[in-house]
């Protein structure tokens, strides 16, 4: 399904893709110990061996320079990062003066270091570490700040030089992010915090908790000998989560019993359910809330369940991608591949050769040609837009709602030495017909932005000769993502408006899916215009 435009070149150990390829390059070769330091109002800074902070910054500088969508000099990143120290110490001022980088404290020069070559990641990491050490000699705030706080400040500064989607996550947040993408070790329960512990509000079928006898309403009062009373929901959940296959003992209080119950179970990998199915008359309604590593599998199961339950009565599918912020690129591609027999699904293009990828359909159509209506709005983004554009451009679905968000870039997640993550934008996303999604989003076949009722929506979108609707889509596809005027015009042609409480999108979808003639006309709206 993936056809790389060039032969892949490994740039390090690769972790799981996230709206893009999650791609790691641990180039932590020994960093030179020579420091370009001299002191100006403080004692000299003694050269020292490579520090964890130097390794951290050398790796980050190198990866950003090699991988980011835009070419950015390492000295620009380093100086931006140093300026971020003002978030900890407002009196700190870092500036470049010819061949040196100076540290001023309350306007007074306290030290400086030589400015390395523009793109020497190791030397700039040493320089940043040296200047931080200089600053700690004069600033109590910097001196008492732990490494993580300094990392956050430096990354906050350097990220201002990058795009809006590149970001840093410390170890704790990165761990939660990985759990959302990849799953975590758990026992299959949902809980809510109460003063005396945590109340079980859901027990998943066939989960370790279910097999151990836990029930909805049970109060968890102790986990592995640690009482839950007075602890936050996050603290309790963190203790329930843990290594897969490791046992956990939970003590519960059940209203119907006098004495507490001890239940021991073994953690299994838990992946959040992102797909929710319900039969609505003769239509299979499937809501996809995000894209994690199990989404395509879950959606396939939902379609198969709908076919079993509804049989010949099933007239079509509604895929609700409204408010879906996206997720894993490979899952958006795999989901599209469930319904497209052949053709392009998406293309990614960036500076790094590994970012040049073409994704093509290969697995056939599990719905056997059933009509599909995709619902979307201005909060449908990223992987959701990949799926919507793929189905629309291949004539495999109609889109109903408003213009999507327009997050048409791919991020790669880089694991850092502190167990944190650096999320970098490294490629642009192109729809099957070749247009960029970034800033522009996907335009629906049927716009419901100004809808008052189903009949008026259908008349406006599908009445007459369809010329107006087809032209609007053609103009959208020809717009460039670096043209702000075109971007605003594309969004304005079908703006996202708050719902008034009614769900006209679903009603429009059901009406169109129930009429072969209406569905065919709606598909024609998104067909490419000859010569466009």
XYZ file of C-alpha atoms in Angstrom:
532
model
C 0.000 0.000 0.000
C 2.941 2.294 0.571
C 5.091 3.163 -2.417
C 8.115 5.263 -1.458
C 9.250 7.566 -4.248
C 12.848 6.895 -3.274
C 14.535 4.016 -1.568
C 14.182 4.345 2.176
C 17.219 5.488 4.105
C 17.214 4.678 7.793
C 18.040 7.652 9.974
C 17.793 5.876 13.289
C 15.450 3.671 15.211
C 11.880 4.183 14.091
C 8.943 4.349 16.446
C 5.238 4.397 15.680
C 3.957 6.812 12.996
C 1.811 9.739 14.118
C -0.043 11.584 11.426
C 2.959 10.746 9.684
C 5.904 8.575 10.183
C 7.146 8.509 13.694
C 10.682 8.457 12.988
C 13.610 8.464 15.415
C 17.195 9.284 14.866
C 19.240 8.736 17.996
C 22.458 10.239 16.777
C 23.987 10.552 20.218
C 27.615 10.254 19.245
C 30.108 11.602 21.763
C 29.868 15.376 21.876
C 33.097 17.317 22.053
C 33.912 18.602 25.489
C 35.618 21.795 24.411
C 33.580 24.779 25.559
C 33.859 28.132 23.849
C 33.495 29.936 27.134
C 34.993 32.975 28.672
C 33.865 34.799 31.751
C 33.101 38.442 32.019
C 31.771 39.242 35.447
C 31.919 35.767 36.921
C 34.508 33.069 37.476
C 35.495 31.075 34.380
C 33.320 28.105 33.460
C 35.386 24.934 33.694
C 35.184 22.643 30.640
C 33.446 19.392 31.481
C 32.416 16.113 29.937
C 29.367 15.781 27.732
C 26.252 16.393 29.803
C 22.754 14.987 29.408
C 21.634 18.480 28.461
C 24.225 18.672 25.675
C 23.095 15.308 24.312
C 19.478 16.432 24.468
C 20.063 19.659 22.556
C 22.529 18.169 20.057
C 19.995 15.526 19.118
C 17.133 18.020 18.867
C 19.128 20.531 16.799
C 20.340 17.834 14.422
C 16.910 16.284 13.917
C 15.164 19.598 13.330
C 17.809 20.630 10.814
C 17.621 17.293 8.973
C 13.913 16.513 9.148
C 11.738 19.614 9.484
C 9.660 20.624 6.478
C 11.512 23.934 6.205
C 15.274 24.449 6.204
C 16.269 26.139 9.464
C 19.839 26.902 10.489
C 20.951 25.395 13.785
C 22.291 28.716 15.069
C 18.793 30.179 14.607
C 17.333 27.340 16.664
C 19.947 27.627 19.398
C 19.584 31.390 19.768
C 15.806 31.088 19.820
C 16.083 28.421 22.504
C 18.387 30.569 24.633
C 15.916 33.427 24.470
C 13.352 31.050 25.947
C 15.293 31.138 29.231
C 13.526 34.435 29.917
C 10.454 32.340 30.721
C 12.321 31.223 33.852
C 14.443 34.316 34.459
C 12.957 37.529 33.000
C 16.230 39.347 33.728
C 18.086 37.054 31.310
C 18.978 38.375 27.882
C 20.884 36.334 25.307
C 22.171 37.944 22.157
C 24.716 37.365 19.447
C 27.533 39.885 19.078
C 29.741 39.169 16.080
C 31.591 35.945 16.898
C 30.212 35.509 20.422
C 26.911 34.807 22.147
C 26.538 36.937 25.260
C 24.547 36.384 28.447
C 23.302 39.610 30.026
C 21.690 39.649 33.459
C 19.738 42.815 34.266
C 21.557 44.392 31.344
C 25.032 43.494 32.638
C 27.267 41.119 30.685
C 28.017 38.111 32.892
C 29.570 35.757 30.383
C 29.860 34.730 26.777
C 30.802 31.832 24.555
C 32.112 31.620 21.019
C 29.506 31.250 18.283
C 30.133 27.960 16.410
C 29.572 27.343 12.713
C 25.943 27.899 11.748
C 24.979 24.225 11.422
C 27.242 22.452 13.916
C 24.684 20.788 16.196
C 27.177 19.418 18.730
C 29.045 22.691 19.112
C 25.825 24.680 19.481
C 24.574 22.209 22.089
C 27.802 22.769 24.016
C 27.392 26.526 23.675
C 23.812 26.454 24.958
C 24.820 24.284 27.915
C 27.714 26.619 28.689
C 25.511 29.714 28.658
C 22.949 28.036 30.900
C 25.768 27.235 33.338
C 26.887 30.882 33.210
C 23.340 32.042 33.885
C 22.991 29.782 36.914
C 25.918 31.573 38.561
C 23.963 34.847 38.655
C 20.311 33.773 38.651
C 18.777 31.925 41.577
C 15.769 31.102 39.383
C 17.922 29.343 36.809
C 20.039 27.711 39.489
C 17.027 26.126 41.188
C 15.232 25.157 37.958
C 15.396 21.424 37.262
C 16.445 20.089 33.868
C 12.868 19.540 32.684
C 11.909 23.145 33.347
C 14.954 24.320 31.408
C 14.128 21.959 28.535
C 10.604 23.350 28.351
C 11.870 26.928 28.298
C 14.516 26.286 25.632
C 12.113 24.331 23.419
C 9.452 27.019 23.852
C 11.957 29.516 22.496
C 13.238 27.501 19.564
C 9.768 26.278 18.558
C 8.834 29.879 17.782
C 11.133 29.454 14.786
C 9.103 26.480 13.521
C 5.524 25.937 12.391
C 2.469 25.909 14.647
C 2.226 22.099 14.819
C 5.770 21.289 15.922
C 5.938 20.913 19.700
C 7.769 19.455 22.670
C 6.349 17.131 25.324
C 8.150 16.309 28.557
C 8.416 12.730 29.774
C 5.101 12.701 31.651
C 3.021 14.194 28.836
C 4.847 12.113 26.226
C 3.946 8.958 28.131
C 0.258 9.901 28.010
C 0.528 10.721 24.322
C 2.047 7.315 23.597
C -0.748 5.633 25.524
C -3.321 7.420 23.374
C -1.582 6.352 20.168
C -0.339 2.893 21.054
C -2.383 1.718 24.016
C -1.287 0.956 27.571
C -1.284 -1.811 30.134
C -4.628 -1.787 31.920
C -7.422 -3.995 33.222
C -10.406 -2.763 31.188
C -12.313 -0.438 33.508
C -13.397 3.194 33.529
C -13.468 5.018 36.847
C -14.504 8.305 38.402
C -12.985 9.892 41.489
C -14.880 9.994 44.776
C -13.760 11.146 48.250
C -13.278 7.558 49.449
C -11.576 6.219 46.324
C -12.500 5.514 42.706
C -15.898 4.282 41.552
C -16.052 1.794 38.677
C -18.385 3.169 35.989
C -17.622 0.719 33.179
C -16.213 -2.799 32.889
C -15.206 -3.936 29.402
C -16.417 -7.334 28.233
C -13.814 -10.121 28.437
C -11.354 -7.779 30.156
C -9.138 -8.809 33.095
C -11.412 -6.803 35.404
C -14.510 -8.574 34.089
C -12.921 -11.997 34.511
C -11.826 -11.076 38.042
C -15.407 -10.227 38.969
C -15.314 -6.417 39.155
C -18.693 -4.764 38.676
C -20.043 -1.329 37.869
C -20.550 0.513 41.150
C -17.639 -1.121 42.971
C -15.519 1.329 44.970
C -11.766 0.838 44.574
C -10.217 1.527 47.974
C -6.728 0.089 47.561
C -4.349 -0.749 44.692
C -1.325 -2.931 45.423
C -1.427 -1.901 49.075
C -1.789 1.838 48.408
C -5.035 3.424 49.577
C -6.971 5.472 47.010
C -8.804 7.724 49.470
C -7.960 11.378 48.869
C -5.997 10.730 45.685
C -6.733 12.380 42.341
C -8.286 10.526 39.435
C -5.030 10.844 37.498
C -3.006 9.354 40.341
C -5.352 6.391 40.654
C -5.467 5.798 36.904
C -1.664 5.936 36.708
C -1.421 3.183 39.310
C -3.928 0.983 37.498
C -1.962 1.445 34.283
C 1.364 -0.315 34.088
C 3.473 -2.892 32.274
C 1.551 -5.376 30.145
C 1.342 -8.895 31.666
C 2.212 -7.648 35.153
C -0.255 -8.536 37.922
C -2.150 -5.961 39.962
C -4.237 -6.468 43.116
C -7.263 -4.236 43.642
C -9.318 -4.060 46.833
C -12.939 -3.060 46.313
C -15.886 -2.232 48.507
C -19.244 -3.463 47.185
C -22.484 -2.067 48.566
C -24.068 -5.520 48.827
C -21.195 -6.954 50.880
C -19.957 -6.228 54.379
C -16.277 -6.978 53.830
C -13.969 -5.711 51.058
C -13.024 -8.014 48.167
C -9.496 -8.573 46.879
C -9.180 -9.114 43.122
C -5.889 -9.949 41.407
C -5.610 -9.693 37.639
C -2.985 -9.365 34.935
C -2.732 -6.203 32.861
C -3.273 -6.429 29.124
C -2.719 -3.897 26.379
C -5.674 -1.545 26.290
C -6.330 0.523 23.182
C -9.024 3.176 23.381
C -12.106 2.580 21.260
C -12.297 5.281 18.597
C -15.102 3.768 16.519
C -18.747 3.725 17.609
C -21.446 1.993 15.557
C -25.232 2.184 15.663
C -27.909 1.085 13.200
C -30.234 3.946 12.259
C -33.107 2.550 10.246
C -31.437 1.060 7.152
C -28.218 3.052 7.559
C -25.067 2.075 9.468
C -23.987 5.125 11.460
C -20.293 4.925 12.398
C -18.644 7.690 14.383
C -14.837 7.869 14.342
C -13.515 10.090 17.141
C -9.784 9.890 16.294
C -7.251 7.582 14.655
C -5.168 5.340 16.917
C -3.436 2.075 16.037
C -6.690 0.090 16.169
C -9.058 2.410 14.262
C -9.050 0.692 10.861
C -9.556 -2.711 12.494
C -12.417 -1.389 14.632
C -14.091 0.286 11.663
C -13.823 -2.862 9.578
C -15.502 -4.769 12.407
C -18.299 -2.189 12.577
C -19.023 -2.491 8.860
C -19.070 -6.276 9.100
C -21.405 -6.068 12.104
C -23.749 -3.756 10.193
C -23.881 -6.153 7.263
C -24.716 -9.031 9.615
C -27.378 -7.112 11.522
C -29.080 -5.313 8.641
C -28.413 -7.731 5.794
C -30.139 -6.720 2.570
C -31.869 -3.822 4.345
C -28.560 -1.938 4.623
C -28.644 0.922 2.099
C -25.479 2.810 3.013
C -22.893 3.950 5.523
C -22.524 7.234 7.372
C -18.976 7.923 8.565
C -19.111 10.754 11.077
C -15.753 12.533 11.214
C -17.042 15.727 12.787
C -14.788 17.027 15.576
C -12.229 14.321 14.736
C -8.783 15.893 15.318
C -6.885 13.175 13.449
C -4.160 10.839 14.673
C -2.066 8.184 12.947
C -1.450 8.576 9.224
C -1.235 4.847 8.538
C -4.656 4.334 10.118
C -6.262 6.986 7.912
C -4.694 5.282 4.890
C -5.757 1.804 6.040
C -9.297 3.035 6.689
C -9.568 4.544 3.209
C -8.205 1.286 1.795
C -11.201 -0.536 3.274
C -13.475 1.129 0.719
C -11.358 2.028 -2.330
C -10.683 -0.784 -4.793
C -7.793 0.927 -6.561
C -6.299 4.385 -6.874
C -4.287 6.926 -4.939
C -5.152 7.505 -1.269
C -2.643 10.209 -0.361
C 0.836 11.542 -0.984
C 3.293 13.058 1.473
C 6.124 15.322 0.406
C 8.872 16.997 2.436
C 12.629 17.708 2.375
C 13.805 14.395 3.774
C 13.794 11.527 1.292
C 11.865 9.289 3.704
C 9.026 11.824 3.709
C 8.333 11.264 0.008
C 5.598 8.637 0.005
C 2.668 7.569 -2.135
C -0.162 5.538 -0.623
C -2.327 3.470 -2.961
C -5.396 1.309 -2.419
C -4.905 -2.428 -2.678
C -7.301 -4.333 -0.431
C -10.667 -4.052 -2.181
C -13.975 -2.738 -0.809
C -15.338 -4.433 2.319
C -18.715 -2.720 1.849
C -19.137 -4.130 -1.672
C -19.935 -0.746 -3.180
C -22.421 0.543 -0.607
C -23.035 4.307 -0.862
C -21.063 6.254 1.760
C -21.754 9.678 3.253
C -18.982 11.307 5.272
C -19.932 14.010 7.787
C -17.339 16.676 8.570
C -16.969 20.146 10.016
C -14.345 22.766 10.790
C -12.913 20.603 13.575
C -12.293 17.631 11.268
C -8.536 17.683 10.815
C -5.401 15.836 9.844
C -6.026 12.094 9.427
C -9.775 12.775 9.195
C -9.118 15.042 6.211
C -6.930 12.412 4.550
C -9.767 9.908 4.736
C -12.391 12.406 3.572
C -10.324 13.620 0.604
C -9.396 10.069 -0.430
C -13.006 8.903 -0.487
C -14.210 12.064 -2.241
C -11.505 12.227 -4.922
C -11.955 8.556 -5.775
C -15.710 8.998 -6.130
C -16.233 6.568 -3.278
C -18.185 8.838 -0.938
C -19.969 12.147 -0.730
C -18.994 14.698 1.902
C -21.647 16.549 3.889
C -21.202 19.449 6.307
C -18.734 22.331 6.172
C -15.135 22.954 5.145
C -12.678 20.983 7.253
C -9.894 22.476 9.368
C -7.030 22.343 6.885
C -4.246 20.629 8.810
C -2.438 19.248 5.821
C 0.955 18.449 7.282
C 2.570 15.316 8.640
C 4.325 15.210 11.987
C 7.028 12.772 12.982
C 7.461 11.956 16.668
C 11.057 11.823 17.853
C 11.850 10.120 21.152
C 14.284 12.171 23.236
C 16.884 11.012 25.791
C 14.748 12.307 28.689
C 11.885 10.054 27.485
C 10.082 13.114 26.171
C 9.054 13.708 22.574
C 9.734 16.269 19.898
C 6.916 16.412 17.382
C 8.189 17.863 14.098
C 6.328 18.763 10.937
C 8.207 17.016 8.160
C 5.884 16.714 5.142
C 2.884 18.175 3.357
C -0.194 16.102 2.648
C -1.591 15.989 -0.854
C -5.036 14.683 -1.765
C -5.333 12.002 -4.469
C -5.951 14.674 -7.129
C -2.754 16.448 -6.114
C -3.987 19.490 -4.205
C -2.667 20.480 -0.793
C -4.855 20.140 2.294
C -2.851 22.567 4.409
C -4.721 25.727 5.344
C -7.454 24.942 2.838
C -9.070 21.774 4.076
C -11.601 19.673 2.199
C -14.755 21.167 0.705
C -17.911 19.023 1.009
C -20.134 17.957 -1.867
C -23.134 19.109 0.154
C -22.708 22.253 2.251
C -25.017 22.553 5.266
C -23.516 25.753 6.728
C -26.571 27.891 6.105
C -29.070 25.067 6.231
C -32.599 25.605 7.435
C -34.067 22.283 6.320
C -33.148 19.216 4.288
C -35.128 20.203 1.199
C -33.424 23.592 0.893
C -29.994 21.987 1.301
C -30.637 19.466 -1.452
C -32.127 22.079 -3.771
C -29.181 24.413 -3.267
C -26.513 21.734 -3.736
C -28.058 19.334 -6.228
C -30.666 21.390 -8.054
C -30.147 22.671 -11.596
C -27.143 21.544 -13.618
C -24.692 21.275 -10.689
C -22.376 23.818 -12.348
C -22.094 26.082 -9.311
C -21.294 23.236 -6.912
C -18.761 21.672 -9.276
C -17.039 24.996 -9.945
C -16.672 25.685 -6.209
C -14.904 22.355 -5.698
C -12.721 22.889 -8.759
C -11.603 26.314 -7.507
C -10.823 24.818 -4.113
C -8.646 22.123 -5.650
C -6.700 24.620 -7.745
C -5.957 26.959 -4.805
C -2.404 27.038 -3.428
C -1.825 26.528 0.275
C 0.612 29.459 0.400
C -2.061 31.851 -0.867
C -3.840 33.269 2.176
C -6.548 34.892 0.054
C -7.344 31.590 -1.633
C -7.365 29.826 1.732
C -9.861 32.276 3.197
C -12.030 32.095 0.086
C -12.088 28.299 0.206
C -13.195 28.298 3.837
C -15.722 31.096 3.235
C -17.464 29.129 0.485
C -18.745 26.701 3.146
C -17.923 28.048 6.617
C -18.240 26.077 9.823
C -21.066 27.362 11.978
C -22.137 26.223 15.460
C -24.977 23.709 15.496
C -28.382 24.993 16.514
C -29.188 21.713 18.218
C -30.576 19.867 15.195
C -28.460 17.363 13.301
C -29.313 18.246 9.760
C -26.129 16.595 8.440
C -27.392 13.140 9.342
C -30.855 13.842 7.957
C -29.354 15.010 4.664
C -27.153 11.909 4.566
C -30.082 9.551 5.155
C -32.144 11.259 2.450
C -29.363 11.011 -0.126
C -28.400 7.436 0.774
C -32.038 6.470 0.360
C -32.134 7.752 -3.212
C -29.827 6.320 -5.839
C -30.506 9.293 -8.108
C -29.596 11.882 -5.463
C -26.459 9.980 -4.509
C -25.278 9.775 -8.121
C -25.768 13.535 -8.567
C -23.891 14.237 -5.352
C -20.954 12.103 -6.531
C -20.867 14.025 -9.833
C -20.327 17.266 -7.879
C -16.848 16.153 -6.820
C -15.831 14.576 -10.129
C -12.868 16.437 -11.698
C -13.816 18.953 -14.385
C -12.037 18.268 -17.675
C -9.059 20.573 -18.094
C -9.091 21.742 -14.463
